[in-house]
């Protein structure tokens, strides 16, 4: 189904405790959810009439509100039942469900002393990227970690910079942007977690500056069931450039391969495709049971031949820029203090 505007979908929504027609879903312009980002949301998918990981998504929805300083005035069970009911009212088997909660307009100044509005919407939506592999550009801006804002809050304020970074990436011919954290390690894409595969091992960034995604944890379960090694770790730019495979995952993105990050190409997607097939079988089956094998999968034949040459770190434009900035700073200090801050004739290793 082609949608020209999400304002114009036919059907029913749930808003502040009652069902309403889709086009009656309105918020006031001065609501703090719009003015100051006082808004949280969730995204979940239904496959074959069953909502995947519904309980976990609603738990995170309520937790996000708490992290942003307010409470959603509806119980867990009530919200779960509304999601199921909307799926039936919309007469959909495969759908995307979006709960949203936001602060009202009782105060114009920054304040949490406002009413809390809540809505749930259900509609058809294809995969986020609508392609099996994408190109990523490393974003200019860094992803905030817990020192700046709770990364586990799925709030609108966390996605403002993401929307800007994705727009900038698209202008340069990429599909999405990839964030680094404040320490220069890989964080996540604008709306998806990221994994790398190296020598058959599955690695994903720690959750210090990335959402601890529900789909990410499902990927862990699948990989463990297949006998694959997997772990969370700080991942540097040079490590992701030297990976055998890279993929994104999330409720919206499902599992999407990465074919390019900046100037580096990834031509191998064998294990990514295997994980995608397992994931789609799990979600379409509907019971959420993890794939388990009596013995590890013999996936050695899927592994790429070891690269004959390691990635050229000294040719990495991001590392070169960092080293050049560092060298210039040392030279500036030397010039200012006239002290032996650095040897101008020494090459940077």
Phi, psi and omega in degrees: 000129178270126181247119180279333177201137181285358172282341193252019180283138175282149173131205190237144170235166173248127185220118175051045172094001181216154176276145181215166175291150186307313185284001174268359179282099184227149172237154180283148182302327183269006174304139182292340174298326177272315185292317190234011178077020179281066187213138174233159182207170175224164174219127178220160182240146171253135176236128179052040174083005180235135182274123185281128178056041182302312182302313182296322180292317180291324175300316179292324177303311181291324179293322178301318178298317179299319179294333178268000171097014176219170184240135177281122188279043178215140184287159178306308183299320180298314182294321178298316181295323179295319178300315179295319182294319179296323178302320178287317180298325179278354177057048182241143173263318179242120189205167173247132182244129185235099167281142180222139174223141184207159178281146182274201190247022180295333179235139174267331176285161178300119184196149173260009180270060180230158174295161178244122177263151180216136178219155174225133181233150182222126184203166176284140177202130178285179177302148188309314184265342181057031174205161186274341176212153190223164174256136181242145172244132177292126186288153176290327183267150180269156177274128181292140174254190187296345175290341184243320180195143183297114182292344180273003173272116178273073185245158181302324183297331180285345185251000180294310178292326179299317179297320179294315182296320178295319178299315179296320179296317180297325178296334180265007176092009178263166179270331185200171179250152178242124182270142163263157175274182185295341179263004176090007177268161178296135178250285182190171172280185186292330181213033181201149171283164182231143175234150167238153176239124180222120181053039177082356179263142181259123179235143174221149180299154173296165185272018183292330178226016181229149175297133177281077194298145176294317178294322177303317180291329175294320178300320176301315181298316180296314182299318178297320178295333178272000180080018180272146173281135179211147180199162173264143183198157166293131182239121181277167177298318181295326178292319180289328176295329184267006181291156175281318178218154176222140175213158176255155175212150178174168179301315180287314185279345188054236172241119183235123179290157176247124180258346179202138168235116187052245184262001186261128182261146174236114185260352184255128178224023187297312182287324175303314180296322177298313180295322178298315180299317180295319181296313182294325176296321181294311185289327180283337174291325169092346184266351177074006180290139182281144175291129178231140178239148177290334178222155179301143178296137177279073185265012180300327180292344179275345186286143180288157173295138181305134181296136182289333180233132178291163179297136182282095182298322183289346177264001182287117185297326180291316179293321179297318179299317180297317180294321179295319177297318180296316180297317179298321179296318178296319180293322177297319178296321179296318180293326181286321186263346186056027178254168182282063182288328176202157177269112185296338183269357182273130179281144175286127183288000000 
